[in-house]
mmCIF file of C-alpha atoms and ligand atoms in Angstrom:
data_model
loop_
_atom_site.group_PDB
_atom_site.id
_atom_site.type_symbol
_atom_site.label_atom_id
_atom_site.label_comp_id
_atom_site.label_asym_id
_atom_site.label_seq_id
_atom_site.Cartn_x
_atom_site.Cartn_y
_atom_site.Cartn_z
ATOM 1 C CA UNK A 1 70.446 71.885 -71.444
ATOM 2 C CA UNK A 2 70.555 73.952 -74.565
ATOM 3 C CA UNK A 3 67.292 75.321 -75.569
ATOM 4 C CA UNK A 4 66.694 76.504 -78.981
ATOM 5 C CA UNK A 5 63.463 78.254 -80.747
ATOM 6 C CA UNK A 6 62.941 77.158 -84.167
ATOM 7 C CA UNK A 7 60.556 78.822 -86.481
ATOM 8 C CA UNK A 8 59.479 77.218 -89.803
ATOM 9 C CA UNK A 9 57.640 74.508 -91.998
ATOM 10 C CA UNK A 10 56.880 71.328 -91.824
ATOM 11 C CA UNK A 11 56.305 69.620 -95.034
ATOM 12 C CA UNK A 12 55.712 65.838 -95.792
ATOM 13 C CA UNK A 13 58.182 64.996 -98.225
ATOM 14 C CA UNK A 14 57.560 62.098 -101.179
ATOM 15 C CA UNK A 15 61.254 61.122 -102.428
ATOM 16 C CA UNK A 16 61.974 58.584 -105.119
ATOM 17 C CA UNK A 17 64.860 57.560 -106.173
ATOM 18 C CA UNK A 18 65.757 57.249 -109.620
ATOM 19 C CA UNK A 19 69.011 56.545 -111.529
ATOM 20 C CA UNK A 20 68.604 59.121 -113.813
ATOM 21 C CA UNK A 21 66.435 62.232 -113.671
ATOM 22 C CA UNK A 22 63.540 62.952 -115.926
ATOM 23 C CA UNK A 23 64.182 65.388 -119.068
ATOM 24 C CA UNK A 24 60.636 67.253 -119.820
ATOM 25 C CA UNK A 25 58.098 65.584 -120.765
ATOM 26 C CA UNK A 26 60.224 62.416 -120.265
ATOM 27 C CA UNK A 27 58.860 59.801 -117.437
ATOM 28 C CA UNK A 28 61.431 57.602 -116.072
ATOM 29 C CA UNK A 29 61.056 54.407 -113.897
ATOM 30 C CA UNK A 30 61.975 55.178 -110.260
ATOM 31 C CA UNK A 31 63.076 52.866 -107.462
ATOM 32 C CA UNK A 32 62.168 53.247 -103.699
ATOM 33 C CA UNK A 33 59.906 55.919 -102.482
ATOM 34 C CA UNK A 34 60.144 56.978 -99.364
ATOM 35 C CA UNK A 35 57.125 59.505 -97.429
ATOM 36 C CA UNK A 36 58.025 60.794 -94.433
ATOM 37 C CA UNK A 37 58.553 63.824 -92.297
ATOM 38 C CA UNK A 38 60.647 67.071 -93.898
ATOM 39 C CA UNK A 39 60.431 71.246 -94.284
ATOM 40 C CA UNK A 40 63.244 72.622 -92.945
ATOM 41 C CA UNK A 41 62.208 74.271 -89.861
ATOM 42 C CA UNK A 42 61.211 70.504 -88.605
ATOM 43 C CA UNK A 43 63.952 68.910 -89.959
ATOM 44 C CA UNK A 44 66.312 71.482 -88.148
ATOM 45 C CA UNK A 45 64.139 71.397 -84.971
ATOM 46 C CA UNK A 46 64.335 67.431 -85.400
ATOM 47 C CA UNK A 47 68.261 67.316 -85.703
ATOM 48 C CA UNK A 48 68.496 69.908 -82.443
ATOM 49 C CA UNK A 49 66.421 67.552 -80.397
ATOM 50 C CA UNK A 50 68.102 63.860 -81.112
ATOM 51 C CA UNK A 51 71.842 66.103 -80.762
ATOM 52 C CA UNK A 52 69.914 66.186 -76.791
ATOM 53 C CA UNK A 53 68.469 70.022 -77.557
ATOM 54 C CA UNK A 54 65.454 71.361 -75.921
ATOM 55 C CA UNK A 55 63.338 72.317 -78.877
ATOM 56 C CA UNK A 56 60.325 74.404 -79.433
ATOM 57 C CA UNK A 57 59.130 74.157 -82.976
ATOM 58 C CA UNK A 58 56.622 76.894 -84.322
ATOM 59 C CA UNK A 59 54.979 75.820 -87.294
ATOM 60 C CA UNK A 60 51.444 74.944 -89.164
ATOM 61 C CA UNK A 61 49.899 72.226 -91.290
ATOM 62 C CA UNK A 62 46.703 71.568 -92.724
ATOM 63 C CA UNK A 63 43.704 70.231 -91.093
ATOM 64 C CA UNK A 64 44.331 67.202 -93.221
ATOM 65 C CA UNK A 65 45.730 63.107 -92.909
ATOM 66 C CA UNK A 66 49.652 64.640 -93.823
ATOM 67 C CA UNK A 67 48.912 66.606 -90.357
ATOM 68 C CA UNK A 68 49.657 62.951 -88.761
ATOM 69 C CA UNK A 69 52.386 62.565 -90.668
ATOM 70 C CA UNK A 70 53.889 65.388 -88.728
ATOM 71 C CA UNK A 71 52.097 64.885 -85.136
ATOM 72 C CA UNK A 72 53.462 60.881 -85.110
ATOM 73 C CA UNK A 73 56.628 62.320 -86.184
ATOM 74 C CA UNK A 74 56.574 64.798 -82.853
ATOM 75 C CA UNK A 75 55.264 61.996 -81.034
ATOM 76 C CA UNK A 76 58.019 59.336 -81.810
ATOM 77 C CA UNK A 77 60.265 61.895 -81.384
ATOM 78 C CA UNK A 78 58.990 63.308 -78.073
ATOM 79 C CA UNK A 79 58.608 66.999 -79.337
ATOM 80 C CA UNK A 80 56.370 69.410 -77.994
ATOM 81 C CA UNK A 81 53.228 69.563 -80.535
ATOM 82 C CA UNK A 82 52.269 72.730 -78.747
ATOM 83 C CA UNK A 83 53.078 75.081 -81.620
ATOM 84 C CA UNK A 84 51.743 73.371 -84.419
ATOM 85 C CA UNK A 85 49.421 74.812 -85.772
ATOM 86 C CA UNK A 86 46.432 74.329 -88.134
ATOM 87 C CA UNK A 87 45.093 76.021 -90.591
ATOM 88 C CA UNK A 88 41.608 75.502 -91.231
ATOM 89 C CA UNK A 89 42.111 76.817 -95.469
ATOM 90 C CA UNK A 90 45.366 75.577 -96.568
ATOM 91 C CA UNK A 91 46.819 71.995 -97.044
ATOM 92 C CA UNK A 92 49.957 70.581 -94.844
ATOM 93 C CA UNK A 93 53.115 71.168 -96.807
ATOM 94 C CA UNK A 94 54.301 68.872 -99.693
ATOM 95 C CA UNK A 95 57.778 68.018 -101.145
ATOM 96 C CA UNK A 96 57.685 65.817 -104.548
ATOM 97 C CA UNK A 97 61.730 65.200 -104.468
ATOM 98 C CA UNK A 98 63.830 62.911 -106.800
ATOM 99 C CA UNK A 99 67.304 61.510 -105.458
ATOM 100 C CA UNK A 100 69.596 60.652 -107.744
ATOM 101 C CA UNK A 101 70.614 57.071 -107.097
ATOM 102 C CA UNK A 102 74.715 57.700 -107.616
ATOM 103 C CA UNK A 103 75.616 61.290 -106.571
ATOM 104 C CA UNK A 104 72.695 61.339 -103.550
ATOM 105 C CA UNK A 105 71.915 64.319 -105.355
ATOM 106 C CA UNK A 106 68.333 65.825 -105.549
ATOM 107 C CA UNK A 107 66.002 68.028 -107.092
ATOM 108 C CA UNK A 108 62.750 69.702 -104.781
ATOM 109 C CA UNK A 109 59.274 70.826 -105.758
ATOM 110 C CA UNK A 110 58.266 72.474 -102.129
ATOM 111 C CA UNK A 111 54.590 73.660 -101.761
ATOM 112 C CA UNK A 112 54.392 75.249 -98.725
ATOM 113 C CA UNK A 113 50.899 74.875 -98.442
ATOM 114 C CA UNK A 114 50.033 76.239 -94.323
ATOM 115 C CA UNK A 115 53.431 76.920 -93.194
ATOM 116 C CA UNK A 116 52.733 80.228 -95.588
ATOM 117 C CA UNK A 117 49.930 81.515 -93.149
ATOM 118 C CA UNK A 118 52.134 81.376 -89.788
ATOM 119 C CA UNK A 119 51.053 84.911 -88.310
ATOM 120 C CA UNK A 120 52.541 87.082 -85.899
ATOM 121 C CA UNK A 121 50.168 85.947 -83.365
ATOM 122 C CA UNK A 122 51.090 82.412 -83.514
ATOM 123 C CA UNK A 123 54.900 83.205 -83.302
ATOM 124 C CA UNK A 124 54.063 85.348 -80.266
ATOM 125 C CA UNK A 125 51.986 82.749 -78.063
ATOM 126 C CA UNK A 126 55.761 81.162 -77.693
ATOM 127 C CA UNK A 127 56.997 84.717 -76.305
ATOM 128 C CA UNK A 128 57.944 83.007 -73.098
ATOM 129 C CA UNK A 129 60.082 80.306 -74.637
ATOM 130 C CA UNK A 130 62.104 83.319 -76.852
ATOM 131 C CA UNK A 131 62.445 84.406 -73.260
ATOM 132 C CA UNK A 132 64.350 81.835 -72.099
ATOM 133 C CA UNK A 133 66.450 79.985 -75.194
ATOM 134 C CA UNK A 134 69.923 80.142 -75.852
ATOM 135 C CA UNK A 135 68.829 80.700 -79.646
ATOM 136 C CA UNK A 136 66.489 81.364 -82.539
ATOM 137 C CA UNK A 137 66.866 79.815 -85.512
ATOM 138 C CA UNK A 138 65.375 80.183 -88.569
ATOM 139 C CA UNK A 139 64.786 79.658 -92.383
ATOM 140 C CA UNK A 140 62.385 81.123 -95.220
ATOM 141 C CA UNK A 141 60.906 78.454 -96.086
ATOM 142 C CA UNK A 142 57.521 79.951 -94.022
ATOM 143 C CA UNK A 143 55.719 82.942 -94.043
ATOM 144 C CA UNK A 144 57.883 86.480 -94.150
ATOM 145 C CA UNK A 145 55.554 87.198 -91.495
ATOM 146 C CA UNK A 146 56.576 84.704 -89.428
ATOM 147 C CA UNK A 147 60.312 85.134 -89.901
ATOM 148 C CA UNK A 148 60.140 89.136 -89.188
ATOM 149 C CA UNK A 149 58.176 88.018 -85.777
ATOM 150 C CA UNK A 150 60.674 85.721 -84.465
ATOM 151 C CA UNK A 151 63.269 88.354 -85.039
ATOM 152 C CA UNK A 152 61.789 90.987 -83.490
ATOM 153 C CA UNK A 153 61.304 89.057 -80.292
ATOM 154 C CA UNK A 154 64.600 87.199 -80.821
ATOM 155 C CA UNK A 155 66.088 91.040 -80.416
ATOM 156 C CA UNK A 156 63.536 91.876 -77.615
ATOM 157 C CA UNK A 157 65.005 88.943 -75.123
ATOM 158 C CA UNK A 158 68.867 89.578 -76.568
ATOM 159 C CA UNK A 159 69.218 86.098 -78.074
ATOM 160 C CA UNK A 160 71.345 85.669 -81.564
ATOM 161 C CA UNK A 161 69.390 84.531 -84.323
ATOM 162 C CA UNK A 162 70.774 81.839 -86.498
ATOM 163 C CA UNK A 163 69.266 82.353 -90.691
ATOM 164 C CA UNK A 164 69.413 79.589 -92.822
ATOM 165 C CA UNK A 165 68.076 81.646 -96.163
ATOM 166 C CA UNK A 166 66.599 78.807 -97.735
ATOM 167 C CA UNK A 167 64.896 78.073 -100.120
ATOM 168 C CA UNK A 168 65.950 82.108 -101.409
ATOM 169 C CA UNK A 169 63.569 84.814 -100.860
ATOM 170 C CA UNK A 170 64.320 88.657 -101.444
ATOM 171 C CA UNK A 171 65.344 90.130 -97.891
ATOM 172 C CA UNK A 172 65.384 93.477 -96.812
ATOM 173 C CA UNK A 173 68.361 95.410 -96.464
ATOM 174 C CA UNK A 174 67.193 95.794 -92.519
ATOM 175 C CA UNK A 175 67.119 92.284 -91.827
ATOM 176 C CA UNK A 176 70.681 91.747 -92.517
ATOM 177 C CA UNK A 177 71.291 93.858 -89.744
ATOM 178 C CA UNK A 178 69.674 91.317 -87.163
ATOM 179 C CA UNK A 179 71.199 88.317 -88.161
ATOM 180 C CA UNK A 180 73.797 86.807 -86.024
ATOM 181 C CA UNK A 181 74.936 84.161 -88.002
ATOM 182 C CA UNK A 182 74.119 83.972 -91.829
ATOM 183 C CA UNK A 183 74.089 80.171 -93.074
ATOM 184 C CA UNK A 184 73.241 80.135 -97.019
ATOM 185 C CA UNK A 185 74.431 77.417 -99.384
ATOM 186 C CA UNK A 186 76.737 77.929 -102.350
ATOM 187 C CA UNK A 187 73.349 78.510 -104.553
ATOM 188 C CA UNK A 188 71.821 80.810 -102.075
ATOM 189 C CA UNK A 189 75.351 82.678 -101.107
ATOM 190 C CA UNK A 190 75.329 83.612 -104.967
ATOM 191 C CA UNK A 191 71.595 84.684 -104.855
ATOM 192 C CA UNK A 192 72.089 87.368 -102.236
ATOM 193 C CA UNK A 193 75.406 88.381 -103.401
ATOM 194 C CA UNK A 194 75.212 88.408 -106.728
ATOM 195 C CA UNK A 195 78.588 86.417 -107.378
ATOM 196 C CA UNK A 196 79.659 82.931 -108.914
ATOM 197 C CA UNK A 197 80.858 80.351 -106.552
ATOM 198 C CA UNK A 198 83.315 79.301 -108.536
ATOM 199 C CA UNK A 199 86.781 79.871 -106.524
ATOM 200 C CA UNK A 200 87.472 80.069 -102.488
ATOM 201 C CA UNK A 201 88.247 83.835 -103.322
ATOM 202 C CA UNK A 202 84.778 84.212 -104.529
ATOM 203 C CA UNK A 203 83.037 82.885 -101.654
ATOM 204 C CA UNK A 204 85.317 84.967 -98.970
ATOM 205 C CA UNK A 205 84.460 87.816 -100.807
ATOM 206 C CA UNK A 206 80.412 87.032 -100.506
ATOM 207 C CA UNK A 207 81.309 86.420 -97.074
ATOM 208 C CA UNK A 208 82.754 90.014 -97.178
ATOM 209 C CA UNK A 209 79.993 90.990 -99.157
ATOM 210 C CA UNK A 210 77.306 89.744 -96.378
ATOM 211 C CA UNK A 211 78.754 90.839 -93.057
ATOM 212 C CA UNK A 212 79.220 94.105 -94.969
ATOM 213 C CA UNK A 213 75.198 94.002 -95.337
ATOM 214 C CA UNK A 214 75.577 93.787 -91.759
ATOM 215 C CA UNK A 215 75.211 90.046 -90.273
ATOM 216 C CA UNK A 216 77.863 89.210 -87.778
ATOM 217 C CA UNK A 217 78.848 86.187 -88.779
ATOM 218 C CA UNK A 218 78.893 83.706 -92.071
ATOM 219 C CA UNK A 219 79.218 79.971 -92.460
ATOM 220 C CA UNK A 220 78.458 79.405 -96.395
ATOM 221 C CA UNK A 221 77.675 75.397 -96.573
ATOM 222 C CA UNK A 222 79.716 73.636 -99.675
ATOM 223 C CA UNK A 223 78.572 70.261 -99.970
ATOM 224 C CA UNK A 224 80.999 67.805 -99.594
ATOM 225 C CA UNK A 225 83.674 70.497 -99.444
ATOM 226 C CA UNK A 226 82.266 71.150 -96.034
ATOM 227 C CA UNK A 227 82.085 74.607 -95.114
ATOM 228 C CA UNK A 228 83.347 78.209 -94.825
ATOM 229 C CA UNK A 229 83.123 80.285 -91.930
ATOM 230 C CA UNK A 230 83.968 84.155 -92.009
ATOM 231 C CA UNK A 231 84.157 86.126 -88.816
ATOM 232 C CA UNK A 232 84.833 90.061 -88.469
ATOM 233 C CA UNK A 233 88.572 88.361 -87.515
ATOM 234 C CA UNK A 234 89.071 85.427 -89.028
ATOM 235 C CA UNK A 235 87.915 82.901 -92.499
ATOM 236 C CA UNK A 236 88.925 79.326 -93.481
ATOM 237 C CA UNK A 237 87.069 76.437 -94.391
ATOM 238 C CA UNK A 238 86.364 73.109 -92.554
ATOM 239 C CA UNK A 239 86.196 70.635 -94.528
ATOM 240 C CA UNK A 240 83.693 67.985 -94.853
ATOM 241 C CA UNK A 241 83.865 64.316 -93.410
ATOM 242 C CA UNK A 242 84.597 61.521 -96.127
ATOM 243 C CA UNK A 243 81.277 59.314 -95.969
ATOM 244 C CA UNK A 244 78.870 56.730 -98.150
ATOM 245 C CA UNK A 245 76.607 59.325 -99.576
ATOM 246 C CA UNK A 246 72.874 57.677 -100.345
ATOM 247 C CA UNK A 247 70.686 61.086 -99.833
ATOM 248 C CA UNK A 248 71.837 64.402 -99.411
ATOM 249 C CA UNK A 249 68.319 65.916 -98.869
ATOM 250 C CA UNK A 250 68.292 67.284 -95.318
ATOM 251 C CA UNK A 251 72.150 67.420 -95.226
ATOM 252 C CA UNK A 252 72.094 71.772 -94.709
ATOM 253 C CA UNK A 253 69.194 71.201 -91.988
ATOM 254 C CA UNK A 254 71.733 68.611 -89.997
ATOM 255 C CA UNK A 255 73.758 71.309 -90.454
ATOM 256 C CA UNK A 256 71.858 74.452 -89.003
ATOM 257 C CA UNK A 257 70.637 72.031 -86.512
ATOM 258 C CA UNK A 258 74.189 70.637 -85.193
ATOM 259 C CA UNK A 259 75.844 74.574 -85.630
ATOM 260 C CA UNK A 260 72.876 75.631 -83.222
ATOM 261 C CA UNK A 261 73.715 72.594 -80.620
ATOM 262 C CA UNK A 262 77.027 73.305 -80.372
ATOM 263 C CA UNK A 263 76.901 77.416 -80.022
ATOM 264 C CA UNK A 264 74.263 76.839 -77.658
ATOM 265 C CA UNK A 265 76.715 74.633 -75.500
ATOM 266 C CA UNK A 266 79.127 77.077 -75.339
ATOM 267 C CA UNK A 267 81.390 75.696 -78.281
ATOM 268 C CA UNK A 268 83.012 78.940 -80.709
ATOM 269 C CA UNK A 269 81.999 79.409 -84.087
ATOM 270 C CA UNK A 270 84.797 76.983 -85.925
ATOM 271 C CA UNK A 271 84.391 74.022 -83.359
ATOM 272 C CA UNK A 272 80.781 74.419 -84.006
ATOM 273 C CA UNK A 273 80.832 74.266 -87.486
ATOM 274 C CA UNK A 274 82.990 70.995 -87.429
ATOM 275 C CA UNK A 275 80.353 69.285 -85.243
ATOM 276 C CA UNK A 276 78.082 70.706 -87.984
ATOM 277 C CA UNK A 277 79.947 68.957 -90.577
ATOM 278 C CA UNK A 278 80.029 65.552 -88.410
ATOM 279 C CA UNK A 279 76.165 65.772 -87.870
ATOM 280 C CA UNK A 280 75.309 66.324 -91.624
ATOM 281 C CA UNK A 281 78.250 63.433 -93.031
ATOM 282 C CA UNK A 282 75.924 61.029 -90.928
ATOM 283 C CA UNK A 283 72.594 62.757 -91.948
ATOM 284 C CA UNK A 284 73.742 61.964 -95.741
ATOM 285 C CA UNK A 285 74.446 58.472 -94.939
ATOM 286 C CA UNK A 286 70.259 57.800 -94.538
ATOM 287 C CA UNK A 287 67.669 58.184 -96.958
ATOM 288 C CA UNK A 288 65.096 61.130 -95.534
ATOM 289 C CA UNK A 289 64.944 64.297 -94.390
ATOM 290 C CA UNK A 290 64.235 64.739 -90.398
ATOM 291 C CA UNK A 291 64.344 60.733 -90.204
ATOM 292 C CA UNK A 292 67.749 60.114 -91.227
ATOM 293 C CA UNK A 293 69.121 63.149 -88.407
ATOM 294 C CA UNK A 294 71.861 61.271 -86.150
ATOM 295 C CA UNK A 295 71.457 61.233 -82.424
ATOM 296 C CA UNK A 296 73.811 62.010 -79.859
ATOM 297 C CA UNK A 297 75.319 58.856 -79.248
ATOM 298 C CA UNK A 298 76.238 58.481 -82.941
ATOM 299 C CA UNK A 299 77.618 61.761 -83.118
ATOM 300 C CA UNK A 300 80.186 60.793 -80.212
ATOM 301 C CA UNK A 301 80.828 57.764 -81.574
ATOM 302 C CA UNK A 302 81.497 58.969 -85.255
ATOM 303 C CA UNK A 303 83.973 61.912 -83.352
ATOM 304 C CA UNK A 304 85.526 59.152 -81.515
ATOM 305 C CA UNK A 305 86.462 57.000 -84.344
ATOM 306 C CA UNK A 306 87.713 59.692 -86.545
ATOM 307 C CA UNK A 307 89.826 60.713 -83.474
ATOM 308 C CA UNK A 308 91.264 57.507 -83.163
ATOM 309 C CA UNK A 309 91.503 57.159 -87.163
ATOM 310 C CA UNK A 310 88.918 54.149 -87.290
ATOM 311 C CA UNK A 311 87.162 56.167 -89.901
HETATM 312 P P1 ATP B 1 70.031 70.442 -98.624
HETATM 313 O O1 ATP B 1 69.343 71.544 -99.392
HETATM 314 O O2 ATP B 1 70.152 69.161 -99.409
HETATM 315 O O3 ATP B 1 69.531 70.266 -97.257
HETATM 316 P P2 ATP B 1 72.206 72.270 -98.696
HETATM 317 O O4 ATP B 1 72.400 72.485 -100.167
HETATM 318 O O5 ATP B 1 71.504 73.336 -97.926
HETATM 319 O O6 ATP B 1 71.560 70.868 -98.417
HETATM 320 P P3 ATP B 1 74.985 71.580 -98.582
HETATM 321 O O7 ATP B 1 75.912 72.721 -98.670
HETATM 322 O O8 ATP B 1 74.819 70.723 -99.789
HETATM 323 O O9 ATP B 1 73.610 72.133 -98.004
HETATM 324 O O10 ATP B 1 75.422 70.608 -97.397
HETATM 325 C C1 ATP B 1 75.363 71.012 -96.035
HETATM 326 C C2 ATP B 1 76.455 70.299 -95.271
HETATM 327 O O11 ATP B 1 76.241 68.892 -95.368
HETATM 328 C C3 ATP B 1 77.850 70.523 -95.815
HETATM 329 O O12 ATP B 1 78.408 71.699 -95.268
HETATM 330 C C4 ATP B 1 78.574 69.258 -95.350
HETATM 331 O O13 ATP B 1 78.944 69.395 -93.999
HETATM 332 C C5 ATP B 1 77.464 68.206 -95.415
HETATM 333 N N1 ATP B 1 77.467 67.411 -96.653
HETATM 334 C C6 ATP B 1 76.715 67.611 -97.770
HETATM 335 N N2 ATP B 1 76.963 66.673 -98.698
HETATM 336 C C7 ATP B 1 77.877 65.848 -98.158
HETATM 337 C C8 ATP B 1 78.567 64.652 -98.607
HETATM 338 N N3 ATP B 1 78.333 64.120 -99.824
HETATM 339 N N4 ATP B 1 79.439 64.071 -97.754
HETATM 340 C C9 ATP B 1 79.699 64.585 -96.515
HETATM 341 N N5 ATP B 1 79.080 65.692 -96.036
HETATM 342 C C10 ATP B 1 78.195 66.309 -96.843
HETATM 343 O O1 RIB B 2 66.002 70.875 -96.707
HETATM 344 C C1 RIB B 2 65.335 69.718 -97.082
HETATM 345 C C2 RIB B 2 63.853 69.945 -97.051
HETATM 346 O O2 RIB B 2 63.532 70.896 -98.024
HETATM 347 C C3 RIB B 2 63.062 68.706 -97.380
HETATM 348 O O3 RIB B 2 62.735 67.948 -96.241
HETATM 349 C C4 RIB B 2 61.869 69.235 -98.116
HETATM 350 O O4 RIB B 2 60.737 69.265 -97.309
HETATM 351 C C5 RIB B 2 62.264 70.641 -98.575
HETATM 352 O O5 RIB B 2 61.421 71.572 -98.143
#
């Protein structure tokens, strides 16, 4: 079974959705509101387990009622709670996010809250379990502290580490170096490269741009255009699958989550980004973050169809 190490937040996210959003100082009516379990690192770490992963999830919350949130959330899900922590000072993460009712677009206030105060020393009490996973993956939506950590004993034990930059923070020009595979959005891909994504030559060339920096590989996520993936040897772009959009929030989590799967089995780098694509279409099909991730079965059954041409 493939075992992955995530490091990152948990957050509980608060999502309404709204059919226009707010101007400022403007309040506006919203529809549904949905609370539930988000934060990227448990979203990804979420999406890894139901795709049949063996996860172990490093991350912190407050020692407050949005803890349980997150511990129910493990528990339904049958996660190891092992590594989340508490902090004693600083509240559980919170997401105020507004989905817009006919694109499935969104817009995110993230507080990080305790998943800024992961130390060294907590990444390092899962030492044994970077010993033995297939992969480490990771975002920056924790502490810097925390990322550097996981990387250093990512390297220690040999295993590639998988960044999702998001949401953007300034990286060293060292940590480039580590990174096996680089997985930014369009937003983020113009953030570290300084470029527009405004044309397919642009985004090879901040491709170029980051394996240059030294990571060895880049998938830059494109929405509903799917996604590009640059090698040393090879670029092109896989294009996304056609489906009922209601919520895109979690959709680059489903993402990093499926990519990670699917190296971890053994698939290449192009095969694993189309699985990718397949488990975000059906993550963007649900409202919520880690609660609308597909499972397994639907994965193989969405594959199957589109095989056949069903879908
Ligand atoms: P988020 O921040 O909302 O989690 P993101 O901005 O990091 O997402 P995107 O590039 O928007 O990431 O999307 C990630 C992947 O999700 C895409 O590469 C694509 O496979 C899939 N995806 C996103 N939107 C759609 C859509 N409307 N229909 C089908 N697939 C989608
Ligand atoms: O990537 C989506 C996540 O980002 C949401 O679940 C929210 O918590 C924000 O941090």
């Amino acid at each position: 079974m493939a075992k992955i190490v995530v490091t990152g937040s948990y957050i509980t996210d608060i999502a309404a959705i709204t059919s226009r959003f707010p101007r400022d100082g403007e309040t506006v009516i919203g529809e549904t509101v949905k609370i539930g379990p988000g934060g990227k690192g448990s979203n990804q770490a979420t999406a890894c387990k139901r795709l049949g992963a063996e996860v172990v999830l490093i991350t912190k919350t407050g020692n407050d009622y949005l803890r349980n949130v997150a511990l129910n959330h493990y528990k339904n899900e049958n996660m190891s709670d092992k590594y989340v922590f508490v902090d004693e000072e600083n509240q559980t993460g919170v997401a105020i996010i507004q989905i817009h009712k006919s694109s499935a677009e969104n817009r995110i206030l993230v507080t990080p809250g305790a998943n800024n105060h992961i130390t060294e020393e907590d990444v390092y009490k899962a030492e044994n379990d970077f010993k033995t996973c297939d992969i480490v993956l990771l975002q920056l939506e924790a502490s810097m502290e925390s990322v550097i950590a996981s990387i250093k004993l990512a390297k220690k034990y040999n295993k590639p580490v998988v960044l999702n930059p998001a949401p953007v923070k300034e990286l060293d020009d060292d940590i480039f170096k580590l990174i096996d595979y680089f997985t930014p959005n369009e937003t983020e891909a113009e953030f570290y490269s300084g470029l527009k994504a405004d044309s397919i030559q642009n985004i090879e060339k901040m491709a170029d741009l980051f394996i240059a920096k030294g990571v060895g590989n880049v998938i830059i996520t494109l929405g509903k255009a799917g996604a590009f993936v640059k090698t040393r040897d090879a670029a092109c772009i896989i294009p996304a699958y056609t489906v009922n959009a209601v919520d895109t929030t979690g959709a680059g989590d489903a993402f990093n989550g499926g990519f990670c799967v699917a190296l971890a089995e053994g698939k290449g780098i192009v095969e694993a980004a189309r699985f990718a694509n397949a488990v975000a279409a059906l993550s963007v099909t649900k409202l919520g973050a880690s609660e609308s991730m597909p499972d397994r079965l639907d994965i193989d059954s969405f594959l199957k169809n589109i095989k056949r041409g069903v879908l």
